[in-house]
mmCIF file with all atom_site columns, C-alpha atoms in Angstrom:
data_model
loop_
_atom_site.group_PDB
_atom_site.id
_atom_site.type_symbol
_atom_site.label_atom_id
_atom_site.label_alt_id
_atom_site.label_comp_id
_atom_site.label_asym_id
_atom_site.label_entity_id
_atom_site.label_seq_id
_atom_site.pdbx_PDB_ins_code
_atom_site.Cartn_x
_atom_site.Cartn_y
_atom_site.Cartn_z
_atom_site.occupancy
_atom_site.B_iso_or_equiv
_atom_site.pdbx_formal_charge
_atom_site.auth_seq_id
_atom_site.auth_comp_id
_atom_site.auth_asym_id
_atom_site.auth_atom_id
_atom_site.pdbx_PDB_model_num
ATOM 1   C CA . UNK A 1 1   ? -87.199 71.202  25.469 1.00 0.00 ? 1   UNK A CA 1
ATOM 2   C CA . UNK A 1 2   ? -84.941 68.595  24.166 1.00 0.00 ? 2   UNK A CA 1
ATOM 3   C CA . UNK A 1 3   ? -82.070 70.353  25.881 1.00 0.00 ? 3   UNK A CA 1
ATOM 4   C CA . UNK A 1 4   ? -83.818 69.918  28.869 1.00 0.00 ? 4   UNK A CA 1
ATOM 5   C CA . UNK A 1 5   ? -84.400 66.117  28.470 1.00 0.00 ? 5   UNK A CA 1
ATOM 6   C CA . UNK A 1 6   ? -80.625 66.071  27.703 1.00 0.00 ? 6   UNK A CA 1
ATOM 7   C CA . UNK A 1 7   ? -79.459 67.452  31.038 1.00 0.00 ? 7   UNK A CA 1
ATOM 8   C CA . UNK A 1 8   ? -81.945 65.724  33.293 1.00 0.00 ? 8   UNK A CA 1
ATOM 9   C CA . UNK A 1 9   ? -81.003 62.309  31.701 1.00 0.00 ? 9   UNK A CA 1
ATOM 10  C CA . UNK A 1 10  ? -77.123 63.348  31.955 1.00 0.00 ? 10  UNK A CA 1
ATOM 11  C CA . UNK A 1 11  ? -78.076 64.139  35.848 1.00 0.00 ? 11  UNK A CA 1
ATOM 12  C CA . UNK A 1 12  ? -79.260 60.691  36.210 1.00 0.00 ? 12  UNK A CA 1
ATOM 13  C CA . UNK A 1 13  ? -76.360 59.222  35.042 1.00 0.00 ? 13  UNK A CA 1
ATOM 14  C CA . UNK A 1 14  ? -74.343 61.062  36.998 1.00 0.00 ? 14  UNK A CA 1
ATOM 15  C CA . UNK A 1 15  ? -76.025 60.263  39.995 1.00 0.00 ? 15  UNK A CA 1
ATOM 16  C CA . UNK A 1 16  ? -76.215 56.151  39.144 1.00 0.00 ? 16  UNK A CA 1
ATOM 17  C CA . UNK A 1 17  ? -72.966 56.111  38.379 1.00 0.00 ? 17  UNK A CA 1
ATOM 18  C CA . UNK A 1 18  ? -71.921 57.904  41.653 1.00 0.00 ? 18  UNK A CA 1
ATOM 19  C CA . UNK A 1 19  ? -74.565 55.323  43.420 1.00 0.00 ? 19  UNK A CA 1
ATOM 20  C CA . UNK A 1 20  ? -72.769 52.355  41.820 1.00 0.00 ? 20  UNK A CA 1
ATOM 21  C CA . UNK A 1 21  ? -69.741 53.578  42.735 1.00 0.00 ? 21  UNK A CA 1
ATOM 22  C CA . UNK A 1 22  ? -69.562 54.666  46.198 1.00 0.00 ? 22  UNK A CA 1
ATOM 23  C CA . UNK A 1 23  ? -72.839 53.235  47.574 1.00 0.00 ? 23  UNK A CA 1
ATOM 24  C CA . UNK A 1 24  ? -73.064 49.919  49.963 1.00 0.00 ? 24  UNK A CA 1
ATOM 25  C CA . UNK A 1 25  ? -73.245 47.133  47.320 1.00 0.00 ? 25  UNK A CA 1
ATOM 26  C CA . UNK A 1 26  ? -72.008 49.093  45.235 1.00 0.00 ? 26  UNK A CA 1
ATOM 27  C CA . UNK A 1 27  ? -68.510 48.222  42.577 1.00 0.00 ? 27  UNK A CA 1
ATOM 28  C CA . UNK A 1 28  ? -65.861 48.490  45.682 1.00 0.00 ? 28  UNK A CA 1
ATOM 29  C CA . UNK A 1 29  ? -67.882 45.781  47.813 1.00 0.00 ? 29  UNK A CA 1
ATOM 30  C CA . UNK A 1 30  ? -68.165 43.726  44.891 1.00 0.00 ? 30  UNK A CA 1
ATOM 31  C CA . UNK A 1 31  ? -64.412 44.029  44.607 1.00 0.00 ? 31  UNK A CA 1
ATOM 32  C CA . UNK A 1 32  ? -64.013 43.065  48.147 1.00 0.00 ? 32  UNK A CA 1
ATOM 33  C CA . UNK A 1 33  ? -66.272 40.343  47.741 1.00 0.00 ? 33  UNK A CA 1
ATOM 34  C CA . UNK A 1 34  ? -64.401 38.940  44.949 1.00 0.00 ? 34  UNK A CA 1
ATOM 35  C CA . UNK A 1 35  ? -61.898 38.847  46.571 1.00 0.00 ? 35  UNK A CA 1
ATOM 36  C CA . UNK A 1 36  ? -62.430 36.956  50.247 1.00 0.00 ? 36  UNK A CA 1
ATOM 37  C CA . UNK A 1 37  ? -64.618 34.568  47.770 1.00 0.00 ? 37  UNK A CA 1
ATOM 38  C CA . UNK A 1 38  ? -61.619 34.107  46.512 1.00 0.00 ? 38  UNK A CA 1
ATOM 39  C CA . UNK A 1 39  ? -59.786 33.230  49.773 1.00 0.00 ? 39  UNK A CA 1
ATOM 40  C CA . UNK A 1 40  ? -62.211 31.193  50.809 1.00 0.00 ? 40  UNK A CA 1
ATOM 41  C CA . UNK A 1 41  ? -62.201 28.919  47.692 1.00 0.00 ? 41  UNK A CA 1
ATOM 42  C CA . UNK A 1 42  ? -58.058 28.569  48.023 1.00 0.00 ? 42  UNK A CA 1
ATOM 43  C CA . UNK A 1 43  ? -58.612 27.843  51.646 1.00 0.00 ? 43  UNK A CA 1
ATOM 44  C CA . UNK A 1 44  ? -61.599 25.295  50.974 1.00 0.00 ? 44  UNK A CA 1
ATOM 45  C CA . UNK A 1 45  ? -59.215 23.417  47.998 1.00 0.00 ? 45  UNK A CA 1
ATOM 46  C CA . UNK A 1 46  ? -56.552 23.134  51.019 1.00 0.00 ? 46  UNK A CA 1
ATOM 47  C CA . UNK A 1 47  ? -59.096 21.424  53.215 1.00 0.00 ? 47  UNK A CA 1
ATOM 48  C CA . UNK A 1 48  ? -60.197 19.506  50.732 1.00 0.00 ? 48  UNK A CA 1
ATOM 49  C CA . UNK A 1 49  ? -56.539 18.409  50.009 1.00 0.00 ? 49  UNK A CA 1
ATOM 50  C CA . UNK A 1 50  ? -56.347 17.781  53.694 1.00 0.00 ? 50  UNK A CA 1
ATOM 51  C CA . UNK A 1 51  ? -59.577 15.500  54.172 1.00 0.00 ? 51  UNK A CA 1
ATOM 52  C CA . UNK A 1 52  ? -58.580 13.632  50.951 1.00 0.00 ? 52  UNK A CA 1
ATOM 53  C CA . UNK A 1 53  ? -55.160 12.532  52.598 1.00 0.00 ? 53  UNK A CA 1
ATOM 54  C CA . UNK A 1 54  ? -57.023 11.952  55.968 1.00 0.00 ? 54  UNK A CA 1
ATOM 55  C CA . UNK A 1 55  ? -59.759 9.824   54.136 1.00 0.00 ? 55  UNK A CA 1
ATOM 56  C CA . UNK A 1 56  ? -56.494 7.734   52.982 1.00 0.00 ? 56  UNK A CA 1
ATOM 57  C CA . UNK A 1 57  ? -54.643 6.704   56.137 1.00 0.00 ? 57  UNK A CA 1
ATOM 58  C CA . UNK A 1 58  ? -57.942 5.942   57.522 1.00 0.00 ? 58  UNK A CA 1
ATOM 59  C CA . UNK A 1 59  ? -58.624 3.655   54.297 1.00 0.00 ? 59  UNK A CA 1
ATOM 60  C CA . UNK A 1 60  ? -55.025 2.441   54.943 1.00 0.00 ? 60  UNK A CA 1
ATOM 61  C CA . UNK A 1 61  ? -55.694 1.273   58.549 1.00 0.00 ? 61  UNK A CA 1
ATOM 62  C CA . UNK A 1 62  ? -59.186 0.102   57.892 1.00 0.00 ? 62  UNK A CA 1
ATOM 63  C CA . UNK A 1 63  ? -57.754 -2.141  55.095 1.00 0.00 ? 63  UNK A CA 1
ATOM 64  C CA . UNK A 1 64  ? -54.075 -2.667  54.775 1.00 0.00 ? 64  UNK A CA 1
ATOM 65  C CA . UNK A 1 65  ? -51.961 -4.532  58.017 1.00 0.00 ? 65  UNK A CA 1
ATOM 66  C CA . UNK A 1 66  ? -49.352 -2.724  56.689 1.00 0.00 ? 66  UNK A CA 1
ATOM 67  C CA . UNK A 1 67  ? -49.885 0.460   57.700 1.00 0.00 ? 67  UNK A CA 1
ATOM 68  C CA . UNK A 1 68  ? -51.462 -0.269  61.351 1.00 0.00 ? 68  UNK A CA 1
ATOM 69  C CA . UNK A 1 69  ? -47.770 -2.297  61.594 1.00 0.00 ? 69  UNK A CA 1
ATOM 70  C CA . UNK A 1 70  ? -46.025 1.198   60.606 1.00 0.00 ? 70  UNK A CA 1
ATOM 71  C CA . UNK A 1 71  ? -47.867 3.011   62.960 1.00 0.00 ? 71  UNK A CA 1
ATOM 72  C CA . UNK A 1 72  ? -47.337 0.933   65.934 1.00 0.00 ? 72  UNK A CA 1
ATOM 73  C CA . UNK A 1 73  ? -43.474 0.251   65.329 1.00 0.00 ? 73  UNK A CA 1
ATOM 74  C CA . UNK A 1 74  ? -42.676 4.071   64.644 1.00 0.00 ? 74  UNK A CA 1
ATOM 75  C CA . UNK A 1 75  ? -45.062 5.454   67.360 1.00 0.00 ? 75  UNK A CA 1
ATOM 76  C CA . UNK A 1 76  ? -45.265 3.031   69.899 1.00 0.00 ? 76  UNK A CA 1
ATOM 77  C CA . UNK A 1 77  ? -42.250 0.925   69.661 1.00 0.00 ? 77  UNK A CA 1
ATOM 78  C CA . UNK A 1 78  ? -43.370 -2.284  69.282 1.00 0.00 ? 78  UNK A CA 1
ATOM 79  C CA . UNK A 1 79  ? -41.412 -4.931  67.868 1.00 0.00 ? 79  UNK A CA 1
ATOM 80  C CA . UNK A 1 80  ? -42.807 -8.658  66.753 1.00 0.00 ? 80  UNK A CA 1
ATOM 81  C CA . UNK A 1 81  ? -41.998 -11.781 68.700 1.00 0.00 ? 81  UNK A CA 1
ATOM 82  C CA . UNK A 1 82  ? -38.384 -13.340 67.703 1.00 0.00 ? 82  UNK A CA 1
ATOM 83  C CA . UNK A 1 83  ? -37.144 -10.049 66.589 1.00 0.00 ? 83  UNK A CA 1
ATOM 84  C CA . UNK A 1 84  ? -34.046 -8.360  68.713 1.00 0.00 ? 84  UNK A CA 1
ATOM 85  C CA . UNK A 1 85  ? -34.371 -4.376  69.245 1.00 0.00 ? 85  UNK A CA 1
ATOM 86  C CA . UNK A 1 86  ? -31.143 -2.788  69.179 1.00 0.00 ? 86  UNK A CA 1
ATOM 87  C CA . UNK A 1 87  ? -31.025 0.857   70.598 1.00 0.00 ? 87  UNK A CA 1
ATOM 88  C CA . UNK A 1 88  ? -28.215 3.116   69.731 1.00 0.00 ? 88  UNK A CA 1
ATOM 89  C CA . UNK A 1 89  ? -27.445 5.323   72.294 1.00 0.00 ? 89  UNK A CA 1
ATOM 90  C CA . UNK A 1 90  ? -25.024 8.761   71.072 1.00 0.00 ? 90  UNK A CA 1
ATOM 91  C CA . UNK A 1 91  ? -22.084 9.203   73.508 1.00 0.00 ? 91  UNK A CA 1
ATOM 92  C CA . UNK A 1 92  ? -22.917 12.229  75.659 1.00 0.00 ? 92  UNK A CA 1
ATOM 93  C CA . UNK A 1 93  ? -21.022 15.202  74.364 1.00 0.00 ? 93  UNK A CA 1
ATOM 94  C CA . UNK A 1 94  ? -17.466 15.797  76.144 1.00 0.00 ? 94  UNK A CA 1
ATOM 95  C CA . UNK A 1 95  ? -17.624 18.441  78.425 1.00 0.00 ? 95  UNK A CA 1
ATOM 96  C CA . UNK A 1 96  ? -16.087 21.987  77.459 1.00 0.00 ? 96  UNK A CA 1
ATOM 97  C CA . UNK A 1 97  ? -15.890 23.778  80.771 1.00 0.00 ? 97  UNK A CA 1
ATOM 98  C CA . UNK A 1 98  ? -12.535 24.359  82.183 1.00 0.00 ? 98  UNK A CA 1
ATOM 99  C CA . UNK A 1 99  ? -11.869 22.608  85.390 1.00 0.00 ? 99  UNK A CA 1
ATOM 100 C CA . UNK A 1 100 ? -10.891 24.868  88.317 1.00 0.00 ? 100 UNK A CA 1
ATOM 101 C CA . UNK A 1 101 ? -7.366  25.658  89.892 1.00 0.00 ? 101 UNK A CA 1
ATOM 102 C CA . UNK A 1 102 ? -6.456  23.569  92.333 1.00 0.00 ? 102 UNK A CA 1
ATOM 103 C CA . UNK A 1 103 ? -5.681  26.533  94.887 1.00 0.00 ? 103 UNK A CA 1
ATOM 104 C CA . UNK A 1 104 ? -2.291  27.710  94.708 1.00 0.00 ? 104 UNK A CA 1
ATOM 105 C CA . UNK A 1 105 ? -1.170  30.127  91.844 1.00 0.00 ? 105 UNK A CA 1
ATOM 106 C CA . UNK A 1 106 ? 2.918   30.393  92.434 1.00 0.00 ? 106 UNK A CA 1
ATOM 107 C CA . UNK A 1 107 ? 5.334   29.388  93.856 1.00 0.00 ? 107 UNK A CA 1
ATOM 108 C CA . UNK A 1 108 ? 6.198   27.686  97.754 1.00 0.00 ? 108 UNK A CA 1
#
């Protein structure tokens, strides 16, 4: 009889242990789980990175003239009254193509 116990309980096992593995919810959707958890934290830490340095330049223009002068000199050009703007053009580069013959090729 105990024999009997034995191999009915060892049955049991086998068959939980082939539920927890290979069943849904079972240890390889856990794994998976883990793991896009685990993207999904990295990717919320970069958006939180992101809204951190966001929440900054807006503190920056809200608060500092600074800033709102940076902005509108780099983006928009704008220069303050008695200053002189001085634009530096670059030469164009020199042409490489070979100009044509002019027509004959020997001799008169």
């Amino acid at each position: 009889m105990l024999r009997w116990i034995a191999l009915i309980l060892l049955l049991m096992l086998i068959g939980l242990q082939f539920e927890l593995w290979s069943s849904h919810g079972g240890m390889s959707e856990v794994t998976s789980l883990r793991a896009a958890v685990k993207k999904q934290g990295d990717e919320n830490d970069k958006l939180t990175q992101r809204n951190q340095a966001l929440a900054a330049d807006v503190d920056d223009l809200k608060h500092g003239e600074q800033a709102v002068e940076a902005r509108a000199r780099g983006e928009l050009g704008l220069i303050k009254p008695g200053e002189t703007f001085y634009q530096v053009v670059p030469k164009p580069a020199a042409s490489t193509a070979v100009p044509a013959a002019s027509g004959t090729s020997g001799g008169n």
